[in-house]
PDB file of C-alpha atoms in Angstrom:
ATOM      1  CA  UNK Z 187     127.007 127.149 128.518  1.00  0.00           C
ATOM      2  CA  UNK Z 188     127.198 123.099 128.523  1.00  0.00           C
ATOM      3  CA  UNK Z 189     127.736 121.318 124.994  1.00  0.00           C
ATOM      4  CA  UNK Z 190     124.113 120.871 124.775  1.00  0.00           C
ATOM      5  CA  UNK Z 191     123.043 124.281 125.006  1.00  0.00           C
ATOM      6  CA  UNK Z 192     124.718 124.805 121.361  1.00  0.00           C
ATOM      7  CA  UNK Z 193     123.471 125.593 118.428  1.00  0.00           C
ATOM      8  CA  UNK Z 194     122.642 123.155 116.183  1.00  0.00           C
ATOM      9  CA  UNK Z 195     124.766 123.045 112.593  1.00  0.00           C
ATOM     10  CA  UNK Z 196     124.196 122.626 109.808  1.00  0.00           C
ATOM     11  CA  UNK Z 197     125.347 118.483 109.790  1.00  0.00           C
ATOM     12  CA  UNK Z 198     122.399 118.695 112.910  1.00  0.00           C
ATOM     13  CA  UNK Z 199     119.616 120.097 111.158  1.00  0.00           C
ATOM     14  CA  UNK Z 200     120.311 117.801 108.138  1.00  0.00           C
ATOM     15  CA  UNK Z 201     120.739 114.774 110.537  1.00  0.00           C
ATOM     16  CA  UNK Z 202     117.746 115.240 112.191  1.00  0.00           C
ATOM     17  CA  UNK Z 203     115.622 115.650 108.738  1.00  0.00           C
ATOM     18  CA  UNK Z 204     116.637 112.276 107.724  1.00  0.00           C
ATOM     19  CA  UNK Z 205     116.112 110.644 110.543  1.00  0.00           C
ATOM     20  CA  UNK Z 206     112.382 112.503 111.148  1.00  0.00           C
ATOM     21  CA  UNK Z 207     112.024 111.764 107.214  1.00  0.00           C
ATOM     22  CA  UNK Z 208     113.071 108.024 107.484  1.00  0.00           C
ATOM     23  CA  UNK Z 209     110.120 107.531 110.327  1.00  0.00           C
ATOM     24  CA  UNK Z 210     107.812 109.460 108.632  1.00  0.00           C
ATOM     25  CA  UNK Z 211     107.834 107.465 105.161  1.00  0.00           C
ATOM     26  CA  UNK Z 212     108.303 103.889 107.305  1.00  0.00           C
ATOM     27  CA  UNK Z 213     111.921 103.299 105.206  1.00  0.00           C
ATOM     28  CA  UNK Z 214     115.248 101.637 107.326  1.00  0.00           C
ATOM     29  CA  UNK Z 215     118.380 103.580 106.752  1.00  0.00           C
ATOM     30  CA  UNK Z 216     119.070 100.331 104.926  1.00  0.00           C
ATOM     31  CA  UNK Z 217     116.163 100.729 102.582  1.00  0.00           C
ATOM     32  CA  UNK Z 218     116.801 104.235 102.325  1.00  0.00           C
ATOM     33  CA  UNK Z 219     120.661 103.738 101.219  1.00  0.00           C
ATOM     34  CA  UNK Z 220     119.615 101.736  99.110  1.00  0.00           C
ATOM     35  CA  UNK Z 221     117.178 103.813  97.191  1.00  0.00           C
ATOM     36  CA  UNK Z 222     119.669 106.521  97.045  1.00  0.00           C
ATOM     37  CA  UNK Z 223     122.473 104.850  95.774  1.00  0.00           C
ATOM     38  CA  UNK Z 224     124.886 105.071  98.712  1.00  0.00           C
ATOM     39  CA  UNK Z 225     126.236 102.998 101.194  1.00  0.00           C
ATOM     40  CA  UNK Z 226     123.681 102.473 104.582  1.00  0.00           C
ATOM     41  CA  UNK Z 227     127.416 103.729 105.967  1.00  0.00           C
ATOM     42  CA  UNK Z 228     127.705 106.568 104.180  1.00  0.00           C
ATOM     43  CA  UNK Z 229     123.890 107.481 105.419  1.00  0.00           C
ATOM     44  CA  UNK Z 230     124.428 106.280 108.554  1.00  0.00           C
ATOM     45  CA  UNK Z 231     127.801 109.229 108.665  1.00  0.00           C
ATOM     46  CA  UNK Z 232     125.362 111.751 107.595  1.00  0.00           C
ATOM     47  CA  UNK Z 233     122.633 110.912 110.193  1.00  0.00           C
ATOM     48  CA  UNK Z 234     124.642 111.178 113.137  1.00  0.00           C
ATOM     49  CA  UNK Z 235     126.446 114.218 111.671  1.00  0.00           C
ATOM     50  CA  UNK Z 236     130.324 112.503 111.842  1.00  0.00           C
ATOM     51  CA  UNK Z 237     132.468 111.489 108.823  1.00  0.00           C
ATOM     52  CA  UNK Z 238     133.272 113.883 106.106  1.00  0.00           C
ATOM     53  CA  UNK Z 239     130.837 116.479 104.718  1.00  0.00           C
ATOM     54  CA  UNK Z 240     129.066 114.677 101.849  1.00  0.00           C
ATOM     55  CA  UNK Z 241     129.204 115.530  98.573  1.00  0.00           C
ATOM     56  CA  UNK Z 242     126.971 117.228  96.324  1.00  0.00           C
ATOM     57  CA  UNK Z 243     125.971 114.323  94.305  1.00  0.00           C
ATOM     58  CA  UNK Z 244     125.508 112.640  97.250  1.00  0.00           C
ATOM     59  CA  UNK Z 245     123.037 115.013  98.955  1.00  0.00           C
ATOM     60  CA  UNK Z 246     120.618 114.994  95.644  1.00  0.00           C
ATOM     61  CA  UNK Z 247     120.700 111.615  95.740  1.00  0.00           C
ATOM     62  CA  UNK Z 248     119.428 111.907  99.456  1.00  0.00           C
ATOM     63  CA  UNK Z 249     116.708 114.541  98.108  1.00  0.00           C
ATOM     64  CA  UNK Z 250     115.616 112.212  95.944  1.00  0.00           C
ATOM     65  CA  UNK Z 251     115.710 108.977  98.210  1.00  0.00           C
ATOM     66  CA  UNK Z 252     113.581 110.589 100.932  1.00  0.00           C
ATOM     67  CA  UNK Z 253     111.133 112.588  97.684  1.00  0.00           C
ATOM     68  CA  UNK Z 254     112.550 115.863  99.343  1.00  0.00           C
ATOM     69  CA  UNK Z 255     112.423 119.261  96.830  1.00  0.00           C
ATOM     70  CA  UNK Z 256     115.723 119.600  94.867  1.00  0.00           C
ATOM     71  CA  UNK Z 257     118.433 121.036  97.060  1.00  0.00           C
ATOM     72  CA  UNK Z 258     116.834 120.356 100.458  1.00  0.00           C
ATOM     73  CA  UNK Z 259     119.368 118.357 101.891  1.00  0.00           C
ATOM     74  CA  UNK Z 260     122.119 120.721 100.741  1.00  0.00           C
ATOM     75  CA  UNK Z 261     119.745 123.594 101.787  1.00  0.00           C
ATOM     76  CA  UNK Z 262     120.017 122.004 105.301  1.00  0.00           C
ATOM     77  CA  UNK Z 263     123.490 121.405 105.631  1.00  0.00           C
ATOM     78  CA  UNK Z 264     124.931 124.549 104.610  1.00  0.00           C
ATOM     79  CA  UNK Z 265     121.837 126.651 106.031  1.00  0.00           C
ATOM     80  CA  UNK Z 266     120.464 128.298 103.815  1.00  0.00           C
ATOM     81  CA  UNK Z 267     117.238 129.765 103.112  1.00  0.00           C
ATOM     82  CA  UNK Z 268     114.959 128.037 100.216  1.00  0.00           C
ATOM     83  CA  UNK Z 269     115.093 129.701  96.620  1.00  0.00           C
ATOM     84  CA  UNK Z 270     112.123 132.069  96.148  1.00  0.00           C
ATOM     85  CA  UNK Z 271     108.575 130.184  95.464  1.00  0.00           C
ATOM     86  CA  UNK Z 272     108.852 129.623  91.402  1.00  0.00           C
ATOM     87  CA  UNK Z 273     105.348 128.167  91.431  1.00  0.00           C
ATOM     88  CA  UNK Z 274     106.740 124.813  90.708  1.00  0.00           C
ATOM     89  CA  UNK Z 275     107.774 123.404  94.405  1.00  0.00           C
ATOM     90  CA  UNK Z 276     104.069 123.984  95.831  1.00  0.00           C
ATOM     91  CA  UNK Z 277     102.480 120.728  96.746  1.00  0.00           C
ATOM     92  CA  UNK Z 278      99.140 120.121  98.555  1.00  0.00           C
ATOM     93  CA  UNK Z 279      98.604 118.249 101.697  1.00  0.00           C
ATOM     94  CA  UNK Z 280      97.180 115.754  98.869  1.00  0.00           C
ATOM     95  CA  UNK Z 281     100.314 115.491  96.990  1.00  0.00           C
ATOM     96  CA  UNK Z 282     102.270 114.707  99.911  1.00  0.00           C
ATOM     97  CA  UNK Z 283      99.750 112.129 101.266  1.00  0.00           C
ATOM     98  CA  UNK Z 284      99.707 110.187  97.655  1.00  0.00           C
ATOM     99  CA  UNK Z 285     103.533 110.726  97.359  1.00  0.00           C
ATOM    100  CA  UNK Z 286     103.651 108.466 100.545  1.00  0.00           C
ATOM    101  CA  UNK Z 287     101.656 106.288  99.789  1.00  0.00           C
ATOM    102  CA  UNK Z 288     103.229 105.444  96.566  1.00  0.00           C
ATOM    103  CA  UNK Z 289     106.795 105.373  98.381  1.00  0.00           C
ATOM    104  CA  UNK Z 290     105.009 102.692 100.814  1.00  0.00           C
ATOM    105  CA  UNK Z 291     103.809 100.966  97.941  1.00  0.00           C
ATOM    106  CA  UNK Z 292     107.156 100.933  96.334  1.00  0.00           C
ATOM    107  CA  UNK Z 293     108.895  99.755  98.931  1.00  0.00           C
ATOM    108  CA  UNK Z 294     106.958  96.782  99.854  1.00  0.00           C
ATOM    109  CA  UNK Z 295     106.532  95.833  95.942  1.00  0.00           C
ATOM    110  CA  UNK Z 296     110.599  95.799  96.256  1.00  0.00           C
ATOM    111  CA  UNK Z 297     110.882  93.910  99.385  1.00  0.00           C
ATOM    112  CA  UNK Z 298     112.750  90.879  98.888  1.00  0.00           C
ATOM    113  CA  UNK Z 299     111.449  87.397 100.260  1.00  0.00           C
ATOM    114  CA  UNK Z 300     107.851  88.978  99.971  1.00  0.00           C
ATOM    115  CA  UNK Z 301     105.565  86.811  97.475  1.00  0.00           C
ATOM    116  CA  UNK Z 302     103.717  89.744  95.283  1.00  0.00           C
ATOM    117  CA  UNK Z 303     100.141  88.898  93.591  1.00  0.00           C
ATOM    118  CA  UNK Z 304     100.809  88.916  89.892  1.00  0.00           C
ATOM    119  CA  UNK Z 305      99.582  91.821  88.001  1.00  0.00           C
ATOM    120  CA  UNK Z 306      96.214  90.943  86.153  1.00  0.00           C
ATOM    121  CA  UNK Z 307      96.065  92.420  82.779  1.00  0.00           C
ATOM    122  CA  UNK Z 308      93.025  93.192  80.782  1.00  0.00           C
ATOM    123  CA  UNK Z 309      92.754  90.914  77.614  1.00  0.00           C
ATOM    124  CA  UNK Z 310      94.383  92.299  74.600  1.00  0.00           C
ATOM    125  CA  UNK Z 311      91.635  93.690  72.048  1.00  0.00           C
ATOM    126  CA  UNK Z 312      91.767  91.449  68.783  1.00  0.00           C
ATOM    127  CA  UNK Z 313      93.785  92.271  66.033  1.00  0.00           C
ATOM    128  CA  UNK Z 314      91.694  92.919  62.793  1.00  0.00           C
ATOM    129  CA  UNK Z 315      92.477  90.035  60.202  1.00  0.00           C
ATOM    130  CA  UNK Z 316      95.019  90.292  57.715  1.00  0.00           C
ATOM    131  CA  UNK Z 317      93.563  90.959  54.729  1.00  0.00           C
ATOM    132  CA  UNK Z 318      96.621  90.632  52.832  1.00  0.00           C
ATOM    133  CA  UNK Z 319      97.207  87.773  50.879  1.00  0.00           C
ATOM    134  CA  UNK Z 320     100.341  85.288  52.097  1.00  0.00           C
ATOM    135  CA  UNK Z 321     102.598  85.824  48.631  1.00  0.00           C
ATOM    136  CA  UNK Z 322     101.009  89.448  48.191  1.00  0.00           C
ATOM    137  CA  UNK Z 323     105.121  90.754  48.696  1.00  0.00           C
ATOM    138  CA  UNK Z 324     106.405  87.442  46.822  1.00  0.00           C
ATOM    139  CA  UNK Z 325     104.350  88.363  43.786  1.00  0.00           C
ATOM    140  CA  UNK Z 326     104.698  91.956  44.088  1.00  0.00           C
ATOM    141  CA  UNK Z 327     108.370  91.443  43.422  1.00  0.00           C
ATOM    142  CA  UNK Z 328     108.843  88.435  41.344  1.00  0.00           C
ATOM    143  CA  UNK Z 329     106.040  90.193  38.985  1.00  0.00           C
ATOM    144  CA  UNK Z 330     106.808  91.479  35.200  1.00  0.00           C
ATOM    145  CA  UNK Z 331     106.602  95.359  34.363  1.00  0.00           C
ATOM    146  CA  UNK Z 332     103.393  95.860  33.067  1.00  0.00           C
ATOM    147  CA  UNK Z 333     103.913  95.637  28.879  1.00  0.00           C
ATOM    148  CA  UNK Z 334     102.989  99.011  26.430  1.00  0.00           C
ATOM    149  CA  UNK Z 335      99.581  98.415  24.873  1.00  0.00           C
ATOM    150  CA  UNK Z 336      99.794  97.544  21.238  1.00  0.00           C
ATOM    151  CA  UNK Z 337     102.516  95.563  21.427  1.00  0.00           C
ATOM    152  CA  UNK Z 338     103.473  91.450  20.370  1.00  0.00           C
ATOM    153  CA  UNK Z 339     104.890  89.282  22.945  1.00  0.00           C
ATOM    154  CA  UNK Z 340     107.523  86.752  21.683  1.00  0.00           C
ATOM    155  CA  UNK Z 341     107.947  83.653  23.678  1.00  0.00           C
ATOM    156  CA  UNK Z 342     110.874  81.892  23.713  1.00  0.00           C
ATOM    157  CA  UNK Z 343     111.998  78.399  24.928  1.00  0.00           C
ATOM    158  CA  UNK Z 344     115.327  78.328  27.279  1.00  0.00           C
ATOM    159  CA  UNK Z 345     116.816  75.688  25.834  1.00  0.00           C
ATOM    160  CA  UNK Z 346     116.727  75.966  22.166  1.00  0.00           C
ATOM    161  CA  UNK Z 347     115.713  79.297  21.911  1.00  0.00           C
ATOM    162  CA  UNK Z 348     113.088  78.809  18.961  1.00  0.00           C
ATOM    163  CA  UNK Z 349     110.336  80.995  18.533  1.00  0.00           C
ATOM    164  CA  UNK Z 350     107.289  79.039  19.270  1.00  0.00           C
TER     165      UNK Z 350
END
C-alpha cells in the first residue's frame, strides 16, 4: 500500500470541505479568515490538515464563516455521523441558492477599495403637526390649583403687603 492509497482522516475530509466550500461560495482563504474570526494562518493549518487540531470555538466559527449547519466542521474532523433530522437543518435547493447569493453580495458590499452606490431611501412620510401649543408644559406647571367654588380671593401686594 503507497501513502496515497490511505484513508483519508478526519483533518482530510475537513480540509477538503473548506477548500471545495471556499470555491463554491467565490471567498479567498483571506476573506474567509476573515469572516470567521481567525487568522488566514490558522485556516490555512486547517486546510492543508497540519498544525494542531483546532479548537472547538474555532471550528463553529468555520461553520459559520462558510454558512455550514452547526457542528459540520467538527462533524468532519472527528467523523462522525450528522445528528438525526430535527426538522430544523432541512434547506431547499432554493435556500442554498439565495444563501449564496447573499454571501456574494456580502462580500463584495465589504470589499475594500470598491466604490458602493449609496443606498436610496424612500422619503420619510410627514409627521402630523404638533398640535400642542409651545408653553402647553410651561403653563401646565407654572399654573395655580384650581380654587373651591364659593370662595373670596385676597390679593396681596409683595412689597407692602396691603390688602388692595
Amino acid at each position: 500500500m503507497t501513502t496515497n492509497d490511505h484513508e483519508p482522516t478526519g483533518r482530510d475530509r475537513l480540509a477538503a470541505a473548506i477548500r471545495g466550500r471556499l470555491n463554491a461560495l467565490g471567498l479567498s482563504q483571506r476573506d474567509a479568515a476573515d469572516r470567521a474570526g481567525v487568522s488566514p494562518r490558522t485556516l490555512s493549518h486547517i486546510e492543508i490538515a497540519a498544525g494542531p487540531t483546532p479548537a472547538g470555538r474555532t471550528l463553529a466559527r468555520i461553520d459559520d464563516a462558510l454558512m455550514w449547519p452547526h457542528t459540520t466542521a467538527t462533524r468532519l474532523l472527528h467523523n462522525t455521523a450528522a445528528p438525526a433530522h430535527t426538522g430544523t437543518d432541512l434547506y431547499t435547493r432554493a435556500d442554498v441558492e439565495l444563501h449564496t447569493e447573499l454571501a456574494f453580495a456580502l462580500a463584495r458590499a465589504s470589499f475594500r477599495g470598491t466604490p458602493t452606490t449609496p443606498l436610496r431611501l424612500p422619503p420619510a412620510p410627514p409627521t402630523p403637526p404638533d398640535t400642542t401649543p409651545s408653553d402647553a408644559w410651561s403653563t401646565s406647571l407654572t399654573a395655580a390649583p384650581p380654587r373651591p367654588a364659593n370662595t373670596t380671593t385676597r390679593l396681596t401686594s409683595p412689597a407692602t403687603d396691603n390688602d388692595l
